Amino acid sequence: ILIAPSLLSADFSRLAEEIHDVERAGCDLLHVDVMDGHFVPNLTIGPCVVSAVRKVTRLPLDVHLMIDNPVKYIAEFRKAGADWITIHVEAEKDVRKTLDEIRRLGAKAGISVRPKTPIQEIFPYLDALDLVLVMSVEPGFGGQSFMPDMMEKAKTLRPRFSGLISVDGGIDPKNAAQVIGAGADVLVAGSAVFGKKDRAQVIAEFREVTKKIS
């Protein structure tokens, strides 16, 4: 099980320190939320910030594009240092073309669905995917409450998909067992990690949960 702190909840005034802190704490990768104010009602970062993050860590960067027409920006985010690029099935007219472009540029391809979107919407693209991101909150803002009914999507997907299943939204050590039990491989955690002073302790708590399950 991979632990992916979400930079959306980090202190951007000391971002390098925040990254080094969770890196030392033992996380596996970093989740980077990109929002355009159109697909979701919030604005966050662009390729320049991803490039800055890339300079201060060797951890894989999982860049989650919550933006309209993501194919226009794939090359920029890949050049900035994204290792994984995840798009939303709802945001792109030609989903397969976009996934093929992500892979052509050397990144791993992911797709995500909003809570109201049936998981079956992505089934035609499973052969082109390395990762599926199940949103357990409505995308756009951090700190929301976990939606446990979204785990049915992971359960439905797991027998059909051999790649990574990631879950993002309200994840903490208390509900981690439920999320892993549904089939998740990657736990994206924002405020549960960056909202605590001792990040190593939080990540250790996540690890303890995974040991009990395995």
PDB file of C-alpha atoms in Angstrom:
ATOM      1  CA  ILE A   1       0.000   0.000   0.000  1.00  0.00           C
ATOM      2  CA  LEU A   2       1.390   3.375  -1.044  1.00  0.00           C
ATOM      3  CA  ILE A   3       0.920   6.525   1.034  1.00  0.00           C
ATOM      4  CA  ALA A   4       0.590   9.733  -1.016  1.00  0.00           C
ATOM      5  CA  PRO A   5       0.379  13.000   0.937  1.00  0.00           C
ATOM      6  CA  SER A   6      -1.629  15.602  -0.976  1.00  0.00           C
ATOM      7  CA  LEU A   7       0.232  18.886  -1.366  1.00  0.00           C
ATOM      8  CA  LEU A   8      -3.073  20.771  -1.471  1.00  0.00           C
ATOM      9  CA  SER A   9      -3.020  20.648   2.343  1.00  0.00           C
ATOM     10  CA  ALA A  10       0.631  21.668   2.741  1.00  0.00           C
ATOM     11  CA  ASP A  11       1.844  25.084   3.870  1.00  0.00           C
ATOM     12  CA  PHE A  12       2.813  26.676   0.542  1.00  0.00           C
ATOM     13  CA  SER A  13       4.861  29.375   2.275  1.00  0.00           C
ATOM     14  CA  ARG A  14       7.357  26.645   3.196  1.00  0.00           C
ATOM     15  CA  LEU A  15       6.611  24.036   0.575  1.00  0.00           C
ATOM     16  CA  ALA A  16      10.120  22.582   0.271  1.00  0.00           C
ATOM     17  CA  GLU A  17      10.264  22.041   4.040  1.00  0.00           C
ATOM     18  CA  GLU A  18       6.843  20.405   3.997  1.00  0.00           C
ATOM     19  CA  ILE A  19       7.917  18.045   1.215  1.00  0.00           C
ATOM     20  CA  HIS A  20      11.137  17.116   2.975  1.00  0.00           C
ATOM     21  CA  ASP A  21       9.187  16.482   6.168  1.00  0.00           C
ATOM     22  CA  VAL A  22       6.817  13.927   4.634  1.00  0.00           C
ATOM     23  CA  GLU A  23       9.678  12.449   2.636  1.00  0.00           C
ATOM     24  CA  ARG A  24      11.606  11.784   5.859  1.00  0.00           C
ATOM     25  CA  ALA A  25       8.397  10.474   7.419  1.00  0.00           C
ATOM     26  CA  GLY A  26       8.369   7.663   4.876  1.00  0.00           C
ATOM     27  CA  CYS A  27       5.695   8.485   2.293  1.00  0.00           C
ATOM     28  CA  ASP A  28       5.896   6.802  -1.104  1.00  0.00           C
ATOM     29  CA  LEU A  29       4.869   9.538  -3.536  1.00  0.00           C
ATOM     30  CA  LEU A  30       3.341  13.021  -3.624  1.00  0.00           C
ATOM     31  CA  HIS A  31      -0.145  13.807  -4.897  1.00  0.00           C
ATOM     32  CA  VAL A  32      -0.412  17.161  -6.676  1.00  0.00           C
ATOM     33  CA  ASP A  33      -3.878  18.626  -7.273  1.00  0.00           C
ATOM     34  CA  VAL A  34      -4.235  20.951 -10.257  1.00  0.00           C
ATOM     35  CA  MET A  35      -7.525  22.912 -10.497  1.00  0.00           C
ATOM     36  CA  ASP A  36      -8.575  25.449 -13.100  1.00  0.00           C
ATOM     37  CA  GLY A  37     -11.616  27.173 -11.578  1.00  0.00           C
ATOM     38  CA  HIS A  38     -13.807  25.731 -14.359  1.00  0.00           C
ATOM     39  CA  PHE A  39     -13.948  21.961 -14.014  1.00  0.00           C
ATOM     40  CA  VAL A  40     -13.911  22.480 -10.246  1.00  0.00           C
ATOM     41  CA  PRO A  41     -14.726  25.707  -8.353  1.00  0.00           C
ATOM     42  CA  ASN A  42     -11.206  26.363  -7.159  1.00  0.00           C
ATOM     43  CA  LEU A  43      -7.820  27.477  -8.501  1.00  0.00           C
ATOM     44  CA  THR A  44      -4.554  25.905  -7.425  1.00  0.00           C
ATOM     45  CA  ILE A  45      -1.213  25.414  -9.124  1.00  0.00           C
ATOM     46  CA  GLY A  46       0.268  25.101 -12.601  1.00  0.00           C
ATOM     47  CA  PRO A  47       3.338  23.548 -14.232  1.00  0.00           C
ATOM     48  CA  CYS A  48       5.717  26.099 -12.689  1.00  0.00           C
ATOM     49  CA  VAL A  49       4.926  24.863  -9.175  1.00  0.00           C
ATOM     50  CA  VAL A  50       5.225  21.228 -10.263  1.00  0.00           C
ATOM     51  CA  SER A  51       8.646  22.108 -11.682  1.00  0.00           C
ATOM     52  CA  ALA A  52       9.653  23.691  -8.373  1.00  0.00           C
ATOM     53  CA  VAL A  53       8.471  20.612  -6.472  1.00  0.00           C
ATOM     54  CA  ARG A  54      10.422  18.364  -8.832  1.00  0.00           C
ATOM     55  CA  LYS A  55      13.632  20.221  -7.944  1.00  0.00           C
ATOM     56  CA  VAL A  56      13.356  19.478  -4.214  1.00  0.00           C
ATOM     57  CA  THR A  57      12.368  15.793  -4.196  1.00  0.00           C
ATOM     58  CA  ARG A  58      12.992  12.499  -5.949  1.00  0.00           C
ATOM     59  CA  LEU A  59       9.630  11.123  -4.898  1.00  0.00           C
ATOM     60  CA  PRO A  60       7.276  10.241  -7.765  1.00  0.00           C
ATOM     61  CA  LEU A  61       4.801  13.029  -8.520  1.00  0.00           C
ATOM     62  CA  ASP A  62       1.197  11.977  -9.101  1.00  0.00           C
ATOM     63  CA  VAL A  63      -0.355  14.998 -10.825  1.00  0.00           C
ATOM     64  CA  HIS A  64      -4.165  15.023 -10.713  1.00  0.00           C
ATOM     65  CA  LEU A  65      -5.572  17.316 -13.402  1.00  0.00           C
ATOM     66  CA  MET A  66      -8.974  18.618 -12.342  1.00  0.00           C
ATOM     67  CA  ILE A  67      -9.153  20.802 -15.424  1.00  0.00           C
ATOM     68  CA  ASP A  68     -11.135  21.098 -18.647  1.00  0.00           C
ATOM     69  CA  ASN A  69      -9.521  19.925 -21.886  1.00  0.00           C
ATOM     70  CA  PRO A  70      -6.458  18.416 -20.144  1.00  0.00           C
ATOM     71  CA  VAL A  71      -4.858  17.206 -23.386  1.00  0.00           C
ATOM     72  CA  LYS A  72      -3.713  20.793 -24.016  1.00  0.00           C
ATOM     73  CA  TYR A  73      -1.531  20.750 -20.900  1.00  0.00           C
ATOM     74  CA  ILE A  74      -0.196  17.191 -20.746  1.00  0.00           C
ATOM     75  CA  ALA A  75       3.154  18.058 -22.332  1.00  0.00           C
ATOM     76  CA  GLU A  76       3.706  21.007 -19.979  1.00  0.00           C
ATOM     77  CA  PHE A  77       3.097  18.966 -16.852  1.00  0.00           C
ATOM     78  CA  ARG A  78       5.225  16.111 -18.109  1.00  0.00           C
ATOM     79  CA  LYS A  79       8.066  18.531 -18.874  1.00  0.00           C
ATOM     80  CA  ALA A  80       7.650  19.997 -15.377  1.00  0.00           C
ATOM     81  CA  GLY A  81       8.327  16.584 -13.849  1.00  0.00           C
ATOM     82  CA  ALA A  82       5.045  14.718 -13.491  1.00  0.00           C
ATOM     83  CA  ASP A  83       5.572  10.942 -13.282  1.00  0.00           C
ATOM     84  CA  TRP A  84       1.876  10.103 -13.189  1.00  0.00           C
ATOM     85  CA  ILE A  85      -0.775  12.209 -14.919  1.00  0.00           C
ATOM     86  CA  THR A  86      -4.413  11.605 -14.019  1.00  0.00           C
ATOM     87  CA  ILE A  87      -7.257  13.154 -15.962  1.00  0.00           C
ATOM     88  CA  HIS A  88     -11.017  13.150 -15.331  1.00  0.00           C
ATOM     89  CA  VAL A  89     -13.212  11.125 -17.632  1.00  0.00           C
ATOM     90  CA  GLU A  90     -15.786  13.929 -17.451  1.00  0.00           C
ATOM     91  CA  ALA A  91     -13.334  16.604 -18.615  1.00  0.00           C
ATOM     92  CA  GLU A  92     -12.095  15.307 -21.956  1.00  0.00           C
ATOM     93  CA  LYS A  93     -13.978  14.574 -25.186  1.00  0.00           C
ATOM     94  CA  ASP A  94     -11.368  12.185 -26.584  1.00  0.00           C
ATOM     95  CA  VAL A  95     -10.275  10.294 -23.472  1.00  0.00           C
ATOM     96  CA  ARG A  96      -8.277   7.614 -25.267  1.00  0.00           C
ATOM     97  CA  LYS A  97      -6.303  10.167 -27.289  1.00  0.00           C
ATOM     98  CA  THR A  98      -5.361  11.938 -24.062  1.00  0.00           C
ATOM     99  CA  LEU A  99      -4.314   8.735 -22.306  1.00  0.00           C
ATOM    100  CA  ASP A 100      -2.227   7.735 -25.324  1.00  0.00           C
ATOM    101  CA  GLU A 101      -0.535  11.143 -25.264  1.00  0.00           C
ATOM    102  CA  ILE A 102       0.331  10.763 -21.577  1.00  0.00           C
ATOM    103  CA  ARG A 103       1.983   7.424 -22.261  1.00  0.00           C
ATOM    104  CA  ARG A 104       3.697   8.652 -25.430  1.00  0.00           C
ATOM    105  CA  LEU A 105       5.385  11.355 -23.344  1.00  0.00           C
ATOM    106  CA  GLY A 106       6.697   8.746 -20.917  1.00  0.00           C
ATOM    107  CA  ALA A 107       4.367   9.275 -17.960  1.00  0.00           C
ATOM    108  CA  LYS A 108       1.994   6.761 -16.423  1.00  0.00           C
ATOM    109  CA  ALA A 109      -1.659   7.339 -17.257  1.00  0.00           C
ATOM    110  CA  GLY A 110      -4.456   7.660 -14.742  1.00  0.00           C
ATOM    111  CA  ILE A 111      -8.145   8.440 -14.876  1.00  0.00           C
ATOM    112  CA  SER A 112     -10.522   9.681 -12.202  1.00  0.00           C
ATOM    113  CA  VAL A 113     -14.270   9.877 -11.694  1.00  0.00           C
ATOM    114  CA  ARG A 114     -16.290  12.320  -9.627  1.00  0.00           C
ATOM    115  CA  PRO A 115     -18.574  10.849  -6.941  1.00  0.00           C
ATOM    116  CA  LYS A 116     -21.698  11.117  -9.107  1.00  0.00           C
ATOM    117  CA  THR A 117     -20.062   9.452 -12.130  1.00  0.00           C
ATOM    118  CA  PRO A 118     -20.555   5.659 -12.393  1.00  0.00           C
ATOM    119  CA  ILE A 119     -17.287   3.729 -12.368  1.00  0.00           C
ATOM    120  CA  GLN A 120     -18.484   1.927 -15.502  1.00  0.00           C
ATOM    121  CA  GLU A 121     -17.748   5.140 -17.452  1.00  0.00           C
ATOM    122  CA  ILE A 122     -14.041   4.275 -17.425  1.00  0.00           C
ATOM    123  CA  PHE A 123     -14.323   0.585 -18.326  1.00  0.00           C
ATOM    124  CA  PRO A 124     -13.648   1.192 -22.061  1.00  0.00           C
ATOM    125  CA  TYR A 125     -10.233   2.652 -21.176  1.00  0.00           C
ATOM    126  CA  LEU A 126      -8.911   0.144 -18.624  1.00  0.00           C
ATOM    127  CA  ASP A 127      -6.428  -1.292 -21.113  1.00  0.00           C
ATOM    128  CA  ALA A 128      -4.794   2.147 -21.471  1.00  0.00           C
ATOM    129  CA  LEU A 129      -4.504   2.873 -17.750  1.00  0.00           C
ATOM    130  CA  ASP A 130      -1.858   2.444 -15.071  1.00  0.00           C
ATOM    131  CA  LEU A 131      -4.009   3.948 -12.312  1.00  0.00           C
ATOM    132  CA  VAL A 132      -7.637   4.681 -11.480  1.00  0.00           C
ATOM    133  CA  LEU A 133      -8.361   7.409  -8.934  1.00  0.00           C
ATOM    134  CA  VAL A 134     -11.629   7.023  -7.034  1.00  0.00           C
ATOM    135  CA  MET A 135     -12.746  10.309  -5.493  1.00  0.00           C
ATOM    136  CA  SER A 136     -14.253   9.850  -2.038  1.00  0.00           C
ATOM    137  CA  VAL A 137     -15.141  13.561  -1.824  1.00  0.00           C
ATOM    138  CA  GLU A 138     -16.393  16.030  -4.410  1.00  0.00           C
ATOM    139  CA  PRO A 139     -13.216  17.379  -6.079  1.00  0.00           C
ATOM    140  CA  GLY A 140     -12.283  20.997  -5.585  1.00  0.00           C
ATOM    141  CA  PHE A 141     -11.400  21.558  -1.932  1.00  0.00           C
ATOM    142  CA  GLY A 142      -9.386  19.789   0.748  1.00  0.00           C
ATOM    143  CA  GLY A 143     -10.575  18.863   4.219  1.00  0.00           C
ATOM    144  CA  GLN A 144     -13.906  17.320   3.191  1.00  0.00           C
ATOM    145  CA  SER A 145     -15.465  14.310   4.908  1.00  0.00           C
ATOM    146  CA  PHE A 146     -14.912  10.817   3.534  1.00  0.00           C
ATOM    147  CA  MET A 147     -17.818   9.336   1.543  1.00  0.00           C
ATOM    148  CA  PRO A 148     -17.784   5.615   2.439  1.00  0.00           C
ATOM    149  CA  ASP A 149     -20.298   4.638  -0.236  1.00  0.00           C
ATOM    150  CA  MET A 150     -17.680   5.479  -2.882  1.00  0.00           C
ATOM    151  CA  MET A 151     -15.808   2.315  -1.883  1.00  0.00           C
ATOM    152  CA  GLU A 152     -18.355   0.323  -3.873  1.00  0.00           C
ATOM    153  CA  LYS A 153     -16.663   1.753  -6.964  1.00  0.00           C
ATOM    154  CA  ALA A 154     -13.299   0.344  -5.902  1.00  0.00           C
ATOM    155  CA  LYS A 155     -14.900  -3.031  -5.146  1.00  0.00           C
ATOM    156  CA  THR A 156     -16.538  -3.101  -8.568  1.00  0.00           C
ATOM    157  CA  LEU A 157     -13.331  -2.101 -10.305  1.00  0.00           C
ATOM    158  CA  ARG A 158     -10.858  -4.373  -8.514  1.00  0.00           C
ATOM    159  CA  PRO A 159     -11.673  -7.673 -10.294  1.00  0.00           C
ATOM    160  CA  ARG A 160     -11.496  -5.939 -13.685  1.00  0.00           C
ATOM    161  CA  PHE A 161      -8.320  -3.892 -13.279  1.00  0.00           C
ATOM    162  CA  SER A 162      -4.771  -5.064 -12.574  1.00  0.00           C
ATOM    163  CA  GLY A 163      -3.278  -1.581 -12.210  1.00  0.00           C
ATOM    164  CA  LEU A 164      -3.242   0.684  -9.164  1.00  0.00           C
ATOM    165  CA  ILE A 165      -6.441   1.866  -7.531  1.00  0.00           C
ATOM    166  CA  SER A 166      -6.002   5.138  -5.670  1.00  0.00           C
ATOM    167  CA  VAL A 167      -8.552   6.724  -3.332  1.00  0.00           C
ATOM    168  CA  ASP A 168      -8.571  10.438  -2.568  1.00  0.00           C
ATOM    169  CA  GLY A 169     -10.740  12.382  -0.133  1.00  0.00           C
ATOM    170  CA  GLY A 170     -11.033  12.372   3.626  1.00  0.00           C
ATOM    171  CA  ILE A 171      -8.622   9.440   4.057  1.00  0.00           C
ATOM    172  CA  ASP A 172      -7.097   8.960   7.512  1.00  0.00           C
ATOM    173  CA  PRO A 173      -5.829   6.035   9.619  1.00  0.00           C
ATOM    174  CA  LYS A 174      -9.342   5.470  11.013  1.00  0.00           C
ATOM    175  CA  ASN A 175     -10.923   4.666   7.644  1.00  0.00           C
ATOM    176  CA  ALA A 176      -7.812   3.301   5.922  1.00  0.00           C
ATOM    177  CA  ALA A 177      -8.773  -0.317   6.608  1.00  0.00           C
ATOM    178  CA  GLN A 178     -12.106   0.161   4.865  1.00  0.00           C
ATOM    179  CA  VAL A 179     -10.411   1.762   1.871  1.00  0.00           C
ATOM    180  CA  ILE A 180      -7.764  -0.951   1.567  1.00  0.00           C
ATOM    181  CA  GLY A 181     -10.397  -3.623   2.046  1.00  0.00           C
ATOM    182  CA  ALA A 182     -12.262  -2.225  -0.956  1.00  0.00           C
ATOM    183  CA  GLY A 183      -9.201  -2.833  -3.117  1.00  0.00           C
ATOM    184  CA  ALA A 184      -7.155   0.376  -2.904  1.00  0.00           C
ATOM    185  CA  ASP A 185      -3.390   0.334  -3.458  1.00  0.00           C
ATOM    186  CA  VAL A 186      -2.754   4.065  -2.973  1.00  0.00           C
ATOM    187  CA  LEU A 187      -4.056   6.193  -0.101  1.00  0.00           C
ATOM    188  CA  VAL A 188      -4.076   9.917  -0.870  1.00  0.00           C
ATOM    189  CA  ALA A 189      -4.155  11.876   2.397  1.00  0.00           C
ATOM    190  CA  GLY A 190      -4.075  15.647   2.697  1.00  0.00           C
ATOM    191  CA  SER A 191      -5.121  17.203   5.993  1.00  0.00           C
ATOM    192  CA  ALA A 192      -4.686  13.855   7.779  1.00  0.00           C
ATOM    193  CA  VAL A 193      -0.934  14.190   7.135  1.00  0.00           C
ATOM    194  CA  PHE A 194      -0.165  17.889   6.708  1.00  0.00           C
ATOM    195  CA  GLY A 195      -2.664  18.872   9.392  1.00  0.00           C
ATOM    196  CA  LYS A 196      -0.548  17.118  12.026  1.00  0.00           C
ATOM    197  CA  LYS A 197       2.761  18.286  13.473  1.00  0.00           C
ATOM    198  CA  ASP A 198       4.219  14.766  13.605  1.00  0.00           C
ATOM    199  CA  ARG A 199       3.865  13.479  10.053  1.00  0.00           C
ATOM    200  CA  ALA A 200       6.037  10.437  10.776  1.00  0.00           C
ATOM    201  CA  GLN A 201       3.570   9.309  13.433  1.00  0.00           C
ATOM    202  CA  VAL A 202       0.610   9.634  11.060  1.00  0.00           C
ATOM    203  CA  ILE A 203       2.326   7.681   8.302  1.00  0.00           C
ATOM    204  CA  ALA A 204       3.348   5.061  10.868  1.00  0.00           C
ATOM    205  CA  GLU A 205      -0.324   4.767  11.839  1.00  0.00           C
ATOM    206  CA  PHE A 206      -1.223   4.171   8.193  1.00  0.00           C
ATOM    207  CA  ARG A 207       1.501   1.504   7.972  1.00  0.00           C
ATOM    208  CA  GLU A 208       0.181  -0.188  11.098  1.00  0.00           C
ATOM    209  CA  VAL A 209      -3.247  -0.478   9.516  1.00  0.00           C
ATOM    210  CA  THR A 210      -1.795  -2.064   6.385  1.00  0.00           C
ATOM    211  CA  LYS A 211       0.155  -4.601   8.464  1.00  0.00           C
ATOM    212  CA  LYS A 212      -2.990  -5.674  10.268  1.00  0.00           C
ATOM    213  CA  ILE A 213      -4.833  -6.190   6.999  1.00  0.00           C
ATOM    214  CA  SER A 214      -2.021  -8.048   5.260  1.00  0.00           C
TER     215      SER A 214
END
